[in-house]
Coordinates of C-alpha atoms in Angstrom, one line a residue:
Chain A
M49 CA 97.3 61.5 99.3
N50 CA 99.1 60.3 96.3
N51 CA 102.7 61.2 95.8
L52 CA 102.9 59.6 92.4
V53 CA 101.4 62.7 90.8
I54 CA 104.3 64.9 91.8
L55 CA 107.1 62.5 90.7
P56 CA 107.2 63.6 87.0
V57 CA 107.9 67.2 88.3
L58 CA 110.3 66.1 91.1
V59 CA 112.6 63.8 89.1
P60 CA 113.7 66.5 86.6
L61 CA 113.9 69.1 89.4
V62 CA 116.3 67.0 91.5
A63 CA 118.3 66.0 88.4
G64 CA 118.5 69.7 87.3
I65 CA 119.9 70.7 90.7
I66 CA 122.4 67.9 90.8
L67 CA 123.6 68.7 87.3
I68 CA 124.7 72.2 88.6
F69 CA 127.4 70.5 90.6
F70 CA 128.8 68.7 87.6
N71 CA 129.0 71.5 85.0
K72 CA 132.6 70.6 84.0
Q73 CA 132.2 66.8 83.8
I74 CA 130.3 66.4 80.6
T75 CA 130.2 62.6 80.6
V76 CA 128.6 62.6 84.1
Q77 CA 126.1 65.2 82.9
K78 CA 125.1 63.1 80.0
W79 CA 124.6 60.0 82.2
I80 CA 122.5 61.9 84.8
S81 CA 120.4 63.5 82.1
V82 CA 119.6 60.3 80.4
I83 CA 118.9 58.4 83.6
A84 CA 116.7 61.2 84.9
S85 CA 114.7 61.4 81.6
I86 CA 114.1 57.6 81.5
L87 CA 113.0 57.7 85.1
T88 CA 110.6 60.6 84.2
I89 CA 109.2 58.5 81.3
V90 CA 108.7 55.5 83.6
V91 CA 106.9 57.4 86.3
S92 CA 104.7 59.2 83.7
A93 CA 103.8 55.9 82.1
I94 CA 102.8 54.5 85.5
L95 CA 100.8 57.6 86.0
V96 CA 98.9 57.2 82.7
Q97 CA 98.1 53.6 83.5
T98 CA 97.0 54.5 87.1
V99 CA 94.7 57.2 85.8
F100 CA 93.3 54.9 83.2
N101 CA 92.5 52.2 85.7
N102 CA 91.5 54.3 88.8
G103 CA 90.3 57.7 87.5
I104 CA 91.7 61.1 88.2
Q105 CA 94.6 61.2 90.6
I106 CA 95.2 64.2 92.8
I107 CA 97.7 65.3 95.4
Q108 CA 97.0 68.0 97.9
V109 CA 100.5 69.5 98.4
G110 CA 101.3 70.1 102.0
S111 CA 98.2 68.2 103.2
W112 CA 96.0 71.4 102.8
K113 CA 92.5 70.7 101.7
A114 CA 91.6 71.4 98.1
P115 CA 90.3 74.9 97.6
Y116 CA 92.8 76.3 100.2
G117 CA 96.0 74.6 99.2
I118 CA 97.6 73.8 95.9
V119 CA 96.5 70.6 94.2
L120 CA 98.2 68.8 91.4
V121 CA 95.6 67.0 89.3
A122 CA 96.5 64.2 86.9
D123 CA 93.6 63.6 84.6
M124 CA 94.0 61.6 81.4
L125 CA 94.8 64.7 79.3
A126 CA 97.5 65.9 81.6
S127 CA 99.1 62.5 82.1
L128 CA 99.2 61.7 78.4
L129 CA 100.8 65.1 77.7
V130 CA 103.3 64.5 80.5
L131 CA 104.3 61.1 79.1
T132 CA 104.7 62.5 75.5
A133 CA 106.6 65.5 76.7
S134 CA 109.0 63.4 78.7
I135 CA 109.7 61.1 75.7
V136 CA 110.3 64.1 73.5
S137 CA 112.7 65.6 76.1
L138 CA 114.7 62.3 76.2
T139 CA 115.1 62.3 72.4
C140 CA 116.1 66.0 72.5
I141 CA 118.8 65.2 75.0
L142 CA 120.1 62.3 72.9
Y143 CA 120.1 64.5 69.8
A144 CA 122.0 67.2 71.7
F145 CA 124.8 64.9 72.6
K146 CA 126.2 65.1 69.1
T147 CA 125.1 68.5 68.0
I148 CA 125.1 71.0 70.9
G149 CA 128.9 71.4 71.4
E150 CA 131.1 71.4 74.5
A151 CA 130.9 75.2 75.1
R152 CA 127.2 75.1 75.7
E153 CA 127.4 71.8 77.6
K154 CA 129.8 73.4 80.1
F155 CA 127.4 76.3 80.7
Y156 CA 124.6 74.3 82.3
F157 CA 122.8 73.2 79.1
Y158 CA 121.5 69.9 80.5
S159 CA 120.6 71.4 83.8
V160 CA 118.5 74.1 82.1
V161 CA 116.8 71.5 79.9
Q162 CA 115.7 69.6 83.1
F163 CA 114.4 72.8 84.6
L164 CA 112.5 73.5 81.4
M165 CA 110.9 70.1 81.8
V166 CA 110.0 70.9 85.4
G167 CA 108.1 73.9 84.1
V168 CA 106.4 72.1 81.2
L169 CA 105.3 69.0 83.2
G170 CA 104.3 71.2 86.2
A171 CA 102.1 73.3 83.9
F172 CA 100.4 70.2 82.6
L173 CA 99.7 68.8 86.1
T174 CA 98.8 71.8 88.2
G175 CA 95.2 72.4 89.3
D176 CA 95.7 75.9 90.5
I177 CA 95.7 78.9 88.2
F178 CA 98.3 80.9 90.0
N179 CA 100.5 77.8 90.2
L180 CA 100.1 77.5 86.5
F181 CA 101.5 81.0 86.2
V182 CA 104.5 80.0 88.3
F183 CA 105.2 76.9 86.2
F184 CA 104.9 79.0 83.1
E185 CA 107.6 81.3 84.5
V186 CA 109.8 78.3 85.4
M187 CA 109.4 77.1 81.8
L188 CA 109.9 80.6 80.3
M189 CA 113.0 81.4 82.4
S190 CA 114.6 78.2 81.2
S191 CA 113.6 78.9 77.6
Y192 CA 115.2 82.4 77.9
V193 CA 118.5 80.8 78.9
L194 CA 118.3 78.1 76.2
I195 CA 117.5 80.6 73.5
V196 CA 120.5 82.9 74.3
L197 CA 123.0 80.2 75.4
G198 CA 126.0 80.3 73.1
G199 CA 125.7 84.1 72.6
T200 CA 125.8 84.4 68.8
K201 CA 124.6 87.6 67.3
V202 CA 121.3 86.3 66.0
Q203 CA 120.5 84.6 69.3
L204 CA 121.1 87.8 71.2
R205 CA 118.8 89.8 68.9
E206 CA 116.0 87.2 68.9
S207 CA 116.2 86.6 72.6
I208 CA 115.5 90.3 73.3
K209 CA 112.3 90.1 71.3
Y210 CA 111.3 86.8 72.8
I211 CA 111.9 87.9 76.4
L212 CA 110.1 91.2 75.8
V213 CA 107.0 89.5 74.3
N214 CA 106.9 86.9 77.1
I215 CA 107.3 89.4 79.9
I216 CA 104.4 91.4 78.6
S217 CA 102.3 88.3 78.3
S218 CA 103.2 87.2 81.8
A219 CA 102.3 90.6 83.2
L220 CA 99.0 90.2 81.4
F221 CA 98.6 86.8 82.9
V222 CA 99.0 88.2 86.4
A223 CA 96.5 90.9 85.6
A224 CA 94.0 88.4 84.3
V225 CA 94.5 86.2 87.4
G226 CA 94.1 89.2 89.6
L227 CA 90.9 90.2 87.9
L228 CA 89.5 86.7 88.1
Y229 CA 90.4 86.5 91.8
S230 CA 88.7 89.8 92.5
V231 CA 85.5 88.6 90.8
V232 CA 85.3 85.0 91.9
G233 CA 87.5 84.9 95.0
T234 CA 89.4 81.6 94.4
L235 CA 92.3 80.3 92.4
N236 CA 91.8 76.6 92.5
M237 CA 90.6 75.5 89.0
A238 CA 87.9 73.1 90.2
D239 CA 86.5 75.7 92.7
L240 CA 86.7 78.4 90.0
S241 CA 84.7 76.2 87.6
Q242 CA 82.0 75.6 90.3
R243 CA 81.7 79.2 91.2
V244 CA 81.7 80.5 87.6
S245 CA 78.9 78.0 86.8
E246 CA 76.9 79.3 89.9
V247 CA 76.8 82.8 88.5
D248 CA 76.6 81.5 84.9
Q249 CA 79.5 83.6 83.5
P250 CA 78.3 87.2 83.4
G251 CA 79.9 89.7 81.0
I252 CA 82.9 90.5 83.2
L253 CA 83.9 86.9 83.3
T254 CA 83.7 86.6 79.5
V255 CA 86.1 89.6 79.3
I256 CA 88.5 87.8 81.7
A257 CA 88.1 84.7 79.5
V258 CA 89.2 86.6 76.5
M259 CA 92.1 88.0 78.5
F260 CA 93.2 84.5 79.2
L261 CA 92.8 83.7 75.5
V262 CA 95.2 86.5 74.7
V263 CA 97.7 85.4 77.3
F264 CA 97.7 81.7 76.3
G265 CA 97.5 82.8 72.6
L266 CA 100.7 84.7 73.0
K267 CA 102.4 81.6 74.5
G268 CA 100.9 79.3 72.0
A269 CA 101.3 81.5 68.9
I270 CA 97.7 81.8 67.6
F271 CA 96.8 84.2 64.8
P272 CA 97.4 87.8 65.6
L273 CA 99.8 87.0 68.4
F274 CA 102.3 84.7 66.6
F275 CA 104.7 87.4 65.3
W276 CA 107.5 86.6 67.7
L277 CA 107.6 82.9 66.8
P278 CA 109.4 82.5 63.4
G279 CA 112.4 84.6 64.4
S280 CA 112.8 83.3 68.0
Y281 CA 112.6 79.7 67.0
Q282 CA 115.0 80.2 64.1
A283 CA 117.8 81.4 66.3
P284 CA 118.9 78.6 68.7
P285 CA 120.5 75.3 67.7
T286 CA 118.2 72.5 66.4
P287 CA 117.7 70.4 69.5
I288 CA 116.6 73.5 71.4
T289 CA 114.2 74.5 68.6
A290 CA 112.8 71.0 68.6
L291 CA 112.2 71.2 72.3
F292 CA 110.5 74.6 72.0
G293 CA 108.5 73.6 68.9
A294 CA 107.3 70.4 70.4
L295 CA 106.6 71.5 74.0
L296 CA 106.3 75.3 74.6
T297 CA 103.6 76.2 72.2
K298 CA 101.7 73.1 73.3
V299 CA 101.7 74.3 76.9
G300 CA 99.8 77.4 75.7
V301 CA 97.4 75.2 73.7
Y302 CA 96.9 72.9 76.7
S303 CA 96.1 75.9 78.9
I304 CA 93.5 77.1 76.4
L305 CA 92.1 73.6 76.2
R306 CA 91.9 73.4 80.0
V307 CA 90.6 76.8 80.7
F308 CA 87.9 76.8 78.0
T309 CA 86.6 73.4 78.8
L310 CA 86.8 73.5 82.6
I311 CA 86.1 77.1 83.6
F312 CA 84.7 79.4 80.8
Y313 CA 82.3 77.2 78.8
H314 CA 79.0 78.9 79.6
D315 CA 79.1 81.7 76.9
A316 CA 80.3 79.3 74.2
E317 CA 78.7 81.1 71.3
F318 CA 81.1 84.1 71.9
T319 CA 84.3 82.7 73.3
H320 CA 84.4 79.4 71.3
G321 CA 83.2 81.3 68.2
L322 CA 86.2 83.6 68.7
I323 CA 88.5 80.7 69.2
S324 CA 87.1 79.1 66.0
I325 CA 87.8 82.2 63.9
L326 CA 91.3 82.7 65.3
A327 CA 92.0 79.0 64.8
G328 CA 91.0 79.3 61.1
L329 CA 93.2 82.3 60.6
T330 CA 96.1 80.6 62.4
V331 CA 95.9 77.7 60.1
L332 CA 95.8 80.0 57.1
V333 CA 98.8 82.1 58.1
G334 CA 100.7 78.9 59.1
V335 CA 100.3 77.3 55.7
I336 CA 101.0 80.6 53.8
G337 CA 104.3 80.9 55.8
A338 CA 105.1 77.2 55.3
I339 CA 104.7 77.5 51.5
A340 CA 106.5 80.9 51.2
Y341 CA 109.9 80.0 52.6
W342 CA 112.9 78.1 51.2
D343 CA 114.5 77.8 54.6
V344 CA 113.9 74.3 55.9
K345 CA 113.7 75.3 59.6
K346 CA 111.3 78.2 58.8
I347 CA 109.0 75.8 56.9
I348 CA 108.7 73.5 60.0
I349 CA 108.3 76.5 62.3
Y350 CA 105.3 77.7 60.3
N351 CA 103.9 74.2 60.4
I352 CA 103.8 74.5 64.2
M353 CA 101.2 77.3 63.7
T354 CA 99.1 75.2 61.4
A355 CA 99.0 72.4 64.0
V356 CA 98.1 74.9 66.7
G357 CA 95.2 76.1 64.6
V358 CA 93.9 72.6 63.9
I359 CA 94.0 71.7 67.6
L360 CA 92.2 74.8 68.6
F361 CA 89.5 74.1 66.0
G362 CA 88.8 70.9 67.8
V363 CA 88.5 72.8 71.1
A364 CA 86.2 75.4 69.6
T365 CA 83.6 72.8 68.5
L366 CA 83.1 71.6 72.1
S367 CA 82.1 68.1 71.0
T368 CA 83.5 64.9 72.5
T369 CA 84.7 63.5 69.2
A370 CA 86.5 66.7 68.1
I371 CA 88.1 67.1 71.5
A372 CA 89.3 63.5 71.5
G373 CA 90.7 64.3 68.1
S374 CA 92.4 67.5 69.4
I375 CA 94.1 65.6 72.2
Y376 CA 95.2 62.9 69.8
Y377 CA 96.5 65.6 67.5
V378 CA 98.5 67.3 70.3
V379 CA 100.2 64.1 71.2
H380 CA 100.9 63.2 67.6
D381 CA 102.1 66.7 66.8
M382 CA 104.5 66.9 69.7
I383 CA 106.2 63.7 68.5
V384 CA 106.3 64.4 64.8
K385 CA 107.3 68.1 65.1
A386 CA 110.3 67.1 67.2
A387 CA 111.2 64.4 64.6
L388 CA 110.9 66.9 61.8
F389 CA 113.1 69.4 63.5
F390 CA 115.7 66.7 64.1
L391 CA 115.5 65.7 60.4
V392 CA 115.9 69.1 59.0
G393 CA 118.7 69.6 61.6
A394 CA 120.4 66.5 60.3
M395 CA 120.0 67.8 56.7
A396 CA 121.6 71.1 57.6
H397 CA 124.3 69.3 59.6
I398 CA 125.2 67.4 56.4
S399 CA 125.0 70.2 53.9
G400 CA 126.1 73.0 56.2
T401 CA 123.1 75.3 55.3
F402 CA 119.4 75.7 56.0
D403 CA 118.8 77.0 52.5
L404 CA 116.8 74.4 50.6
K405 CA 118.0 75.7 47.2
K406 CA 121.6 74.9 48.2
M407 CA 120.8 71.2 49.0
G408 CA 120.0 68.4 46.7
G409 CA 120.3 64.7 46.1
L410 CA 120.9 63.8 49.8
I411 CA 119.2 60.5 49.3
K412 CA 122.0 59.1 47.3
N413 CA 124.4 59.0 50.3
H414 CA 121.8 59.0 53.1
P415 CA 119.0 56.7 52.1
V416 CA 117.9 56.0 55.7
L417 CA 117.6 59.6 56.5
G418 CA 115.7 60.3 53.3
W419 CA 113.1 57.6 53.9
M420 CA 112.7 58.6 57.5
F421 CA 112.0 62.1 56.3
F422 CA 109.4 60.7 53.9
I423 CA 107.7 58.8 56.7
A424 CA 107.6 62.0 58.9
V425 CA 106.2 63.9 56.0
V426 CA 103.3 61.6 55.3
T427 CA 102.6 61.3 59.1
L428 CA 102.5 65.1 59.4
A429 CA 100.1 65.4 56.4
G430 CA 97.8 62.7 57.9
I431 CA 98.0 59.8 55.4
P432 CA 95.8 56.9 56.7
P433 CA 98.0 54.3 58.4
L434 CA 100.0 56.9 60.3
S435 CA 99.2 58.9 63.4
G436 CA 98.3 62.3 61.9
F437 CA 95.3 60.7 60.3
V438 CA 93.3 59.6 63.3
G439 CA 93.5 63.0 65.0
K440 CA 92.5 65.0 62.0
L441 CA 89.7 62.5 61.1
L442 CA 88.2 62.9 64.6
I443 CA 88.5 66.7 64.4
V444 CA 86.8 66.9 61.0
Q445 CA 84.2 64.4 62.0
G446 CA 83.4 66.4 65.1
G447 CA 83.3 69.6 63.1
L448 CA 80.9 68.2 60.5
E449 CA 78.6 66.8 63.1
N450 CA 78.3 70.2 64.7
G451 CA 77.8 72.1 61.4
H452 CA 81.2 73.8 61.2
Y453 CA 81.5 73.1 57.5
V454 CA 83.8 76.0 56.6
M455 CA 86.3 75.1 59.3
A456 CA 86.3 71.5 58.4
A457 CA 87.1 72.5 54.8
V458 CA 89.9 74.7 56.0
V459 CA 91.4 71.9 58.0
L460 CA 91.3 69.5 55.0
L461 CA 92.7 72.1 52.6
S462 CA 95.5 72.9 55.1
S463 CA 96.5 69.2 55.1
L464 CA 97.1 69.4 51.4
L465 CA 99.2 72.6 51.7
V466 CA 101.2 71.2 54.6
L467 CA 101.9 68.1 52.6
Y468 CA 103.1 70.4 49.7
S469 CA 105.3 72.4 52.0
V470 CA 107.2 69.5 53.5
M471 CA 107.2 67.5 50.3
K472 CA 109.0 70.5 48.8
I473 CA 111.8 69.8 51.3
F474 CA 111.8 66.1 50.4
M475 CA 111.9 66.6 46.6
N476 CA 114.4 69.5 46.6
G477 CA 116.6 68.3 49.4
F478 CA 116.7 64.5 48.8
W479 CA 116.0 64.1 45.1
G480 CA 117.6 65.7 42.1
E481 CA 121.3 66.2 41.4
T482 CA 123.7 65.4 44.2
K483 CA 125.3 68.7 45.1
L484 CA 127.8 67.4 47.7
S485 CA 129.9 64.2 47.4
L486 CA 130.5 62.2 50.6
Q487 CA 133.9 64.0 51.1
E488 CA 132.5 67.5 50.8
E489 CA 129.8 67.0 53.5
K490 CA 130.1 69.2 56.5
G491 CA 129.1 66.5 59.1
T492 CA 127.9 63.0 59.6
T493 CA 124.5 61.7 60.7
K494 CA 126.2 59.4 63.2
G495 CA 124.2 59.4 66.5
L496 CA 121.5 61.6 65.0
L497 CA 119.4 58.8 63.6
L498 CA 118.6 57.1 66.9
P499 CA 116.4 59.8 68.4
I500 CA 114.6 60.3 65.1
A501 CA 114.0 56.6 64.8
L502 CA 112.6 56.4 68.3
L503 CA 110.1 59.2 67.6
L504 CA 109.1 57.8 64.3
T505 CA 108.5 54.3 65.7
L506 CA 106.3 55.8 68.4
S507 CA 104.5 57.8 65.8
I508 CA 103.9 54.8 63.6
A509 CA 102.8 52.8 66.6
L510 CA 100.4 55.6 67.5
G511 CA 98.9 55.4 64.0
I512 CA 98.7 51.6 63.5
G513 CA 97.8 50.9 67.1
A514 CA 95.1 53.6 67.1
E515 CA 92.4 51.1 68.2
W516 CA 94.5 50.3 71.3
F517 CA 95.2 53.9 72.2
I518 CA 91.7 55.4 71.5
P519 CA 90.2 54.4 74.9
Y520 CA 92.8 56.6 76.6
F521 CA 92.0 59.6 74.4
H522 CA 88.2 59.0 74.8
Q523 CA 88.6 59.0 78.6
A524 CA 90.6 62.3 78.4
A525 CA 87.9 63.8 76.2
E526 CA 85.1 62.6 78.5
T527 CA 86.7 64.3 81.5
L528 CA 87.1 67.5 79.5
M529 CA 83.5 67.5 78.4
N530 CA 82.1 66.8 81.9
P531 CA 83.8 69.2 84.3
S532 CA 81.8 67.6 87.1
I533 CA 84.2 64.6 87.0
Y534 CA 87.1 66.9 87.5
I535 CA 85.4 69.0 90.2
D536 CA 84.3 65.9 92.1
A537 CA 87.8 64.4 92.1
V538 CA 89.4 67.5 93.4
L539 CA 86.8 68.9 95.9
K540 CA 85.0 65.8 97.2
E541 CA 87.7 63.8 99.0
Chain B
M136 CA 145.7 108.2 92.1
R137 CA 145.4 106.0 95.2
T138 CA 142.6 106.9 97.4
N139 CA 142.6 106.2 101.1
D140 CA 139.5 104.2 102.2
L141 CA 140.5 104.0 105.8
I142 CA 137.2 105.4 107.2
L143 CA 135.0 103.3 104.9
Q144 CA 136.9 100.1 105.5
T145 CA 137.0 100.5 109.3
I146 CA 133.3 101.3 109.5
T147 CA 132.5 98.4 107.2
K148 CA 134.4 96.0 109.5
I149 CA 132.1 97.0 112.4
V150 CA 128.8 97.5 110.5
I151 CA 129.0 94.3 108.6
F152 CA 128.5 92.3 111.8
I153 CA 125.5 94.3 112.7
I154 CA 124.0 93.8 109.3
L155 CA 124.7 90.0 109.4
A156 CA 123.2 89.8 112.9
F157 CA 120.1 91.7 111.7
S158 CA 119.7 89.5 108.7
L159 CA 119.8 86.4 110.9
H160 CA 117.3 88.0 113.2
L161 CA 115.0 88.7 110.2
F162 CA 115.4 85.1 109.0
F163 CA 114.5 83.5 112.3
A164 CA 111.7 86.0 113.0
G165 CA 109.9 85.0 109.8
H166 CA 107.4 82.6 111.4
Y167 CA 105.7 85.0 113.8
T168 CA 106.7 88.5 112.6
P169 CA 107.6 90.1 109.3
G170 CA 110.8 88.6 107.8
G171 CA 111.8 85.2 106.5
G172 CA 114.2 83.6 104.1
F173 CA 113.9 86.0 101.2
I174 CA 114.5 89.3 103.0
G175 CA 117.0 87.6 105.3
G176 CA 119.0 86.3 102.3
L177 CA 118.9 89.7 100.6
M178 CA 120.1 91.4 103.7
T179 CA 123.1 88.9 104.1
A180 CA 123.9 89.5 100.4
A181 CA 123.7 93.3 101.1
A182 CA 126.4 92.8 103.8
L183 CA 128.6 91.0 101.3
V184 CA 128.0 93.7 98.8
L185 CA 129.2 96.3 101.3
L186 CA 132.3 94.2 101.7
L187 CA 132.7 94.3 97.9
L188 CA 132.3 98.1 97.9
A189 CA 134.8 98.7 100.7
F190 CA 137.4 96.2 99.5
D191 CA 137.8 94.5 96.1
A192 CA 136.5 91.4 94.6
K193 CA 139.7 89.4 95.3
T194 CA 139.6 90.2 99.1
V195 CA 136.0 89.2 99.3
K196 CA 136.8 85.9 97.5
K197 CA 139.5 85.3 100.1
I198 CA 137.2 85.9 103.0
F199 CA 134.3 83.9 101.6
P200 CA 136.0 81.2 99.5
V201 CA 132.7 79.8 98.2
D202 CA 131.3 79.3 94.7
F203 CA 127.9 81.1 94.9
K204 CA 126.5 79.0 92.1
K205 CA 127.0 76.0 94.3
V206 CA 125.4 77.8 97.2
T207 CA 122.3 78.3 95.0
A208 CA 122.3 74.6 94.2
V209 CA 122.7 73.5 97.8
G210 CA 119.8 75.8 98.8
L211 CA 117.6 74.3 96.1
L212 CA 118.5 70.8 97.3
I213 CA 117.7 71.6 100.9
A214 CA 114.3 73.0 99.9
V215 CA 113.4 70.1 97.7
F216 CA 114.5 67.5 100.2
T217 CA 112.5 69.0 103.0
G218 CA 109.6 68.4 100.6
I219 CA 110.7 64.9 99.8
G220 CA 111.2 64.1 103.4
S221 CA 107.4 63.9 103.8
F222 CA 107.5 60.8 101.5
I223 CA 109.1 58.8 104.3
F224 CA 106.1 59.5 106.6
G225 CA 103.6 58.6 103.9
V226 CA 102.1 62.1 103.7
P227 CA 101.8 64.4 100.6
F228 CA 104.8 66.3 99.2
L229 CA 105.8 69.4 101.2
T230 CA 103.7 68.5 104.3
H231 CA 105.4 70.3 107.2
T232 CA 105.3 69.5 110.9
Y233 CA 106.4 71.2 114.1
D234 CA 107.0 70.3 117.8
Y235 CA 108.2 71.9 121.0
F236 CA 111.5 71.0 122.5
D237 CA 113.4 72.0 125.6
I238 CA 116.6 73.6 124.5
P239 CA 119.2 74.3 127.2
I240 CA 119.6 78.1 126.9
L241 CA 116.4 79.1 125.0
G242 CA 114.0 77.1 127.1
E243 CA 110.9 75.6 125.5
T244 CA 111.1 76.4 121.7
G245 CA 108.9 75.6 118.8
L246 CA 110.8 74.0 116.0
A247 CA 109.1 73.7 112.6
T248 CA 110.4 71.9 109.5
A249 CA 109.3 75.0 107.5
V250 CA 112.5 76.6 108.8
L251 CA 114.5 74.0 106.9
F252 CA 112.7 75.0 103.7
D253 CA 113.4 78.6 104.5
I254 CA 117.1 77.9 104.9
G255 CA 116.9 76.6 101.3
V256 CA 115.3 79.9 100.2
Y257 CA 117.9 81.9 102.2
L258 CA 120.8 80.1 100.5
V259 CA 119.2 80.4 97.0
V260 CA 118.7 84.2 97.5
I261 CA 122.3 84.7 98.7
G262 CA 123.6 82.6 95.9
V263 CA 121.7 84.2 93.1
T264 CA 122.3 87.8 94.3
M265 CA 126.0 87.3 94.7
T266 CA 126.3 85.4 91.4
I267 CA 124.6 88.3 89.6
I268 CA 126.8 90.9 91.3
Q269 CA 130.1 89.1 91.0
T270 CA 129.5 88.1 87.3
I271 CA 128.7 91.7 86.3
G272 CA 131.5 93.0 88.5
E273 CA 134.2 90.8 87.0
D274 CA 133.0 91.3 83.5
E275 CA 135.5 93.4 81.5

């Protein structure tokens, strides 16, 4: 009995519903969105601290006992991701104030953003595999609306692809859940874990595990299943892309992390070997894409894939150090990807184009923006005092300890290429000859810098204060490595 | 050419009450027999669609002067707040309860809070269905 766990889902849900009534009063909408987001952050922060002090928190929805009813489980991993996601959503809303435009705001934009958060936070917190599917659908339905909202030609084209791919993957998800249920006879994750370990994961369960990998891989854009990502994320306006890039793929990654540490970890040589290979290829394709393009948004979009690959590599090694690194890297990446999308959005806002070759010398008129971009770049690449470093260090360390030398080398090499790809934006966009004088600029950065500054401060704090944050991440990794902690918390109450 | 819909419209006026009554019956039957908020809501929406077929969109708007998007939102609010109501009693979210009451005409009747949740579902289904149909219908 602990209603705190459900509050991060309830606050955006109620806010989203109330926002439907105010679709014409934009000022009211803005106030409600900001207040609701701050409230979500506060309850998530309380949740993190409660979990840190008192262990895993669960709520048995409707008072039904664990394997029979739905449980929401807040372990350290889930609550950290909930906190990060709610912070990112606040900055996205703040960024949208200046950029999204009245036409979209009047058509339930803020409402749909809140519903998207319901899906994302619910997916992080749920302890039931079918409930995970439902929250996935809540998230995806909202993302369909956000991707098509505005109705420009490119949005219509890309939303058809996006919806098609996601409907197929959702159908596959239902099929996988159905198969799993017919073999094991339960849907609760803790109970699933217990029963799978009783039968020691025979062949059929490994097949189902791979089906889940395909499903979550489609959501999280891993190597052969990423084809929909570059186009779909290119189409909508910047704050929406930032929301997608920071949160949606990470929900897929989180699900892989959860399912392959809690339920299917008995045939690690096959399943985790497969994840390791796919992670390596994802990293490679990501950096190739990031280097190849001259479109600033595309470069950042391909960097999402690189990050997904790096995180999955941490999962594949199944060592406490690497998993702690993975979790650190997820949190870091959610923050810094959102910041980077905002930054390239601001660049495009000023110069009126996403084409890097048409920009130049922005630093002369926008020094603050320029140096913020520089900080974001070195954070992304993982330069020591900043947050990208700690995660990658732990992942590589965990990889080397377990003899995954090739993969560790791939991760390190990818950092170099990631640095090159974003430094290319910095050098071509900010340095060089000034192509636009102040009068010729298409827009101002007024109001755009605040959300970026918020995220970068957080990212710097996460890097410099790593000593202070590490216990949280170690607790998260401990729980993931010992499924018995999770099972005991859920079933023995 | 003006067609004469006299037969259709007259039959609609009678049949619509039967459909509405049946949908309410389905809705309240949900706890013990097949039925419930979803099918009840669809059936009510079907009655409204029959009205739309027999008359035109303007007449229906005059008979039911409600914004169906708001109906959806109200339904969602009801459903969520029946869940939140459990907070007051210090039990987990969405915990439902029931009791027996002596109601004048019906006699001893079991009333469950799950019905309140179902009213939410009922309103959401009507709201969504009618929004879809009206939006497509009015689209030029």
